[in-house]
CSV table of C-alpha atoms in Angstrom, one decimal:
chain,number,residue,atom,x,y,z
A,1,MET,CA,105.9,145.1,95.9
A,2,LEU,CA,108.3,142.5,97.1
A,3,GLN,CA,105.6,140.1,98.3
A,4,ALA,CA,103.9,140.2,94.9
A,5,LYS,CA,107.0,138.6,93.4
A,6,ALA,CA,107.7,136.2,96.3
A,7,ILE,CA,107.5,132.4,95.8
A,8,ARG,CA,104.2,131.5,97.4
A,9,ILE,CA,104.6,128.3,99.5
A,10,LEU,CA,102.1,125.8,101.0
A,11,ASN,CA,103.6,123.6,103.7
A,12,VAL,CA,102.0,120.2,104.4
A,13,GLU,CA,103.4,118.9,107.7
A,14,ASP,CA,101.7,117.3,110.7
A,15,HIS,CA,104.4,117.9,113.3
A,16,PRO,CA,104.0,121.4,114.9
A,17,VAL,CA,107.7,121.8,115.8
A,18,PHE,CA,108.9,121.1,112.3
A,19,ARG,CA,106.1,123.1,110.8
A,20,GLU,CA,107.1,126.1,112.9
A,21,GLY,CA,110.7,125.7,112.0
A,22,VAL,CA,109.9,125.7,108.3
A,23,ALA,CA,107.7,128.8,108.8
A,24,THR,CA,110.6,130.6,110.5
A,25,ILE,CA,113.1,129.7,107.8
A,26,ILE,CA,110.8,130.7,104.9
A,27,GLY,CA,109.9,133.9,106.8
A,28,SER,CA,113.5,134.9,106.8
A,29,GLN,CA,113.7,134.8,103.0
A,30,PRO,CA,112.9,138.0,101.2
A,31,ASP,CA,111.8,136.2,98.0
A,32,MET,CA,109.5,133.6,99.7
A,33,LEU,CA,106.1,133.8,101.4
A,34,LEU,CA,104.4,131.0,103.4
A,35,ILE,CA,100.8,131.4,102.4
A,36,ALA,CA,99.2,128.4,104.2
A,37,HIS,CA,99.9,125.1,106.0
A,38,ALA,CA,98.1,121.8,106.3
A,39,SER,CA,98.5,118.8,108.5
A,40,ASN,CA,96.8,116.0,106.5
A,41,ALA,CA,95.7,115.1,102.9
A,42,VAL,CA,92.2,116.7,103.2
A,43,GLU,CA,93.5,120.0,104.4
A,44,ALA,CA,96.3,119.9,101.8
A,45,LEU,CA,94.0,119.6,98.9
A,46,ALA,CA,91.6,122.2,100.3
A,47,GLU,CA,94.5,124.7,100.9
A,48,PHE,CA,95.9,124.0,97.4
A,49,ARG,CA,92.6,124.7,95.8
A,50,ARG,CA,92.2,127.9,97.8
A,51,HIS,CA,95.7,129.4,97.3
A,52,ARG,CA,97.2,127.7,94.2
A,53,PRO,CA,100.7,127.9,95.6
A,54,ASP,CA,103.8,128.2,93.4
A,55,VAL,CA,105.6,125.4,95.4
A,56,THR,CA,104.3,122.9,98.0
A,57,LEU,CA,106.4,121.2,100.6
A,58,MET,CA,104.9,117.8,101.3
A,59,ASP,CA,105.8,115.5,104.2
A,60,LEU,CA,105.7,111.8,103.3
A,61,ARG,CA,104.3,110.6,106.6
A,62,LEU,CA,100.9,112.1,107.1
A,63,PRO,CA,98.0,110.8,109.2
A,64,GLY,CA,95.6,108.8,107.1
A,65,THR,CA,96.6,109.2,103.4
A,66,ASN,CA,100.4,109.5,102.9
A,67,GLY,CA,102.2,112.3,101.2
A,68,THR,CA,102.7,110.6,97.9
A,69,ASP,CA,99.0,109.8,97.6
A,70,THR,CA,98.2,113.4,98.5
A,71,LEU,CA,100.6,114.5,95.8
A,72,ILE,CA,98.8,112.3,93.3
A,73,ALA,CA,95.4,113.7,94.3
A,74,ILE,CA,96.6,117.3,93.9
A,75,ARG,CA,98.3,116.7,90.6
A,76,GLY,CA,95.1,114.9,89.4
A,77,GLU,CA,93.4,118.3,89.6
A,78,PHE,CA,96.4,120.5,89.0
A,79,PRO,CA,98.8,118.7,86.7
A,80,HIS,CA,101.4,121.4,86.8
A,81,ALA,CA,101.6,121.6,90.6
A,82,ARG,CA,105.2,121.8,91.8
A,83,ILE,CA,105.5,119.6,94.9
A,84,ILE,CA,108.7,118.9,96.9
A,85,MET,CA,108.7,115.9,99.1
A,86,LEU,CA,110.3,116.9,102.4
A,87,THR,CA,110.7,113.8,104.6
A,88,THR,CA,112.9,111.7,106.9
A,89,SER,CA,112.4,108.6,104.7
A,90,ASP,CA,115.4,107.6,102.7
A,91,SER,CA,113.8,104.3,101.5
A,92,ASP,CA,114.4,103.9,97.7
A,93,GLY,CA,110.8,102.6,97.3
A,94,ASP,CA,109.4,105.8,98.8
A,95,ILE,CA,111.7,107.9,96.6
A,96,GLN,CA,110.9,106.1,93.4
A,97,ARG,CA,107.1,106.1,94.1
A,98,ALA,CA,107.1,109.9,94.8
A,99,LEU,CA,109.2,110.7,91.7
A,100,ARG,CA,107.1,108.5,89.4
A,101,ALA,CA,104.0,110.3,90.8
A,102,GLY,CA,105.4,113.6,89.6
A,103,ALA,CA,107.2,115.1,92.6
A,104,SER,CA,109.4,118.0,91.5
A,105,GLY,CA,111.9,117.2,94.2
A,106,TYR,CA,112.7,114.7,97.0
A,107,VAL,CA,114.7,116.1,99.9
A,108,LEU,CA,115.5,114.9,103.4
A,109,LYS,CA,114.6,116.9,106.5
A,110,SER,CA,118.3,116.7,107.6
A,111,MET,CA,119.2,118.9,104.6
A,112,PRO,CA,120.8,122.3,105.6
A,113,LYS,CA,118.3,125.1,105.4
A,114,ASN,CA,120.2,127.0,102.8
A,115,ASP,CA,120.2,124.0,100.5
A,116,LEU,CA,116.5,123.6,101.1
A,117,MET,CA,115.9,127.2,100.1
A,118,ALA,CA,118.0,126.6,96.9
A,119,VAL,CA,115.8,123.6,96.1
A,120,ILE,CA,112.6,125.6,96.4
A,121,ARG,CA,114.0,128.3,94.1
A,122,SER,CA,115.2,125.7,91.6
A,123,VAL,CA,111.8,123.9,91.5
A,124,HIS,CA,110.0,127.3,91.3
A,125,ALA,CA,112.2,128.0,88.2
A,126,GLY,CA,110.7,124.8,86.6
A,127,LYS,CA,113.5,122.3,87.4
A,128,ARG,CA,113.3,119.0,89.1
A,129,HIS,CA,115.7,118.5,91.9
A,130,VAL,CA,117.1,115.3,93.5
A,131,PRO,CA,120.0,116.0,95.9
A,132,PRO,CA,123.2,113.8,95.5
A,133,GLU,CA,122.5,111.9,98.7
A,134,VAL,CA,119.0,110.9,97.4
A,135,ALA,CA,120.4,110.0,94.0
A,136,ALA,CA,123.0,107.8,95.6
A,137,LEU,CA,120.2,105.9,97.4
A,138,LEU,CA,118.4,105.3,94.1
A,139,ALA,CA,121.7,104.3,92.4
A,140,GLU,CA,122.2,101.4,94.9
A,141,HIS,CA,119.3,99.6,93.3
A,142,LEU,CA,119.7,100.8,89.7
A,143,GLY,CA,119.2,98.0,87.2
A,144,GLU,CA,117.5,95.7,89.6
A,145,GLU,CA,114.2,94.1,88.4
A,146,ASP,CA,111.1,95.6,90.0
A,147,LEU,CA,108.7,93.3,91.9
A,148,THR,CA,105.5,92.6,89.9
A,149,ILE,CA,102.1,93.6,91.3
A,150,ARG,CA,101.4,89.9,92.1
A,151,GLU,CA,104.7,89.5,93.9
A,152,LEU,CA,103.9,92.5,96.0
A,153,GLU,CA,100.5,91.0,96.8
A,154,VAL,CA,102.2,87.8,97.9
A,155,LEU,CA,104.8,89.7,100.0
A,156,ARG,CA,102.1,91.7,101.8
A,157,LEU,CA,100.3,88.5,102.7
A,158,ILE,CA,103.5,87.0,104.0
A,159,ARG,CA,104.0,90.2,106.1
A,160,ASP,CA,100.5,89.7,107.5
A,161,GLY,CA,101.4,86.2,108.7
A,162,HIS,CA,99.7,84.0,106.0
A,163,ARG,CA,101.1,80.6,105.1
A,164,ASN,CA,101.6,79.6,101.4
A,165,LYS,CA,98.3,77.7,101.3
A,166,GLN,CA,96.4,80.6,102.8
A,167,ILE,CA,98.0,82.9,100.2
A,168,ALA,CA,96.9,80.6,97.4
A,169,ASN,CA,93.3,80.6,98.7
A,170,GLN,CA,93.2,84.3,99.2
A,171,LEU,CA,94.6,85.1,95.7
A,172,ALA,CA,92.7,82.2,94.0
A,173,ILE,CA,95.9,80.7,92.6
A,174,ALA,CA,97.6,77.3,93.0
A,175,GLU,CA,100.0,76.8,95.9
A,176,THR,CA,102.7,75.9,93.4
A,177,THR,CA,102.2,79.4,91.8
A,178,VAL,CA,102.6,81.0,95.2
A,179,ASN,CA,105.9,79.1,95.6
A,180,PHE,CA,107.0,80.3,92.2
A,181,HIS,CA,106.3,84.0,93.1
A,182,ILE,CA,108.1,83.6,96.5
A,183,LYS,CA,111.2,82.2,94.8
A,184,ASN,CA,111.2,85.1,92.3
A,185,LEU,CA,110.7,87.9,94.9
A,186,VAL,CA,113.3,86.4,97.2
A,187,ASP,CA,115.8,86.3,94.3
A,188,LYS,CA,115.0,89.9,93.2
A,189,LEU,CA,115.4,91.2,96.7
A,190,GLY,CA,118.6,89.3,97.4
A,191,ALA,CA,116.9,87.7,100.5
A,192,ASN,CA,117.7,84.5,102.3
A,193,ASP,CA,114.0,83.4,102.6
A,194,ARG,CA,110.4,84.8,102.7
A,195,THR,CA,110.8,86.4,106.1
A,196,HIS,CA,114.0,88.1,105.2
A,197,ALA,CA,112.3,89.3,102.0
A,198,VAL,CA,109.6,91.0,104.0
A,199,MET,CA,112.3,92.7,106.2
A,200,ILE,CA,114.1,94.0,103.1
A,201,ALA,CA,110.9,95.2,101.5
A,202,LEU,CA,109.8,97.1,104.7
A,203,ARG,CA,113.2,98.7,105.0
A,204,ARG,CA,113.1,99.9,101.4
A,205,GLY,CA,109.6,101.2,101.6
A,206,LEU,CA,108.2,98.7,99.0
A,207,LEU,CA,105.2,97.5,100.9
A,208,GLN,CA,102.6,100.3,100.6
A,209,MET,CA,99.3,99.6,102.4
């Protein structure tokens, strides 16, 4: 009778040790039931279709497609899916992208287990949950202007070692336009130069492949 009321959980995690740890913690909770696990995006979508879990724990760093893209794929089929990102990444770019994609929560793997269980219960009750430490990371860049799609394209090409002229050729724009985009993105990121801008963007998780 108890299992019928339990919160049914899918865990998407590719590291066996952490996966076993989560299974042990959930197994110790009388109101929770781990119904399946997956180690990549393909398995995650298949297991979600099969079990329709109440709550999904999703690692951000998965082999192949990352956790946020996997979340997008699942919610594309199941718009009301409740998915909690459970990750080591505290980059504001990763956090913002996951929350904008519809994550019900974003928590770090360093979170105490009792707090994690409380987040699962909160999300199952229909709430979104962002812990104070994650909210503080977002607040650091609150009010800053986002990079445009074109500025991100330029930044990726800089990261890949292209000179300004090569970037212009690749994007079919004038080199003066490339210089304009670089000036803007450097200013927005508070960087010293184009190389420093790449370093900041990588640290903040802004450069998705």
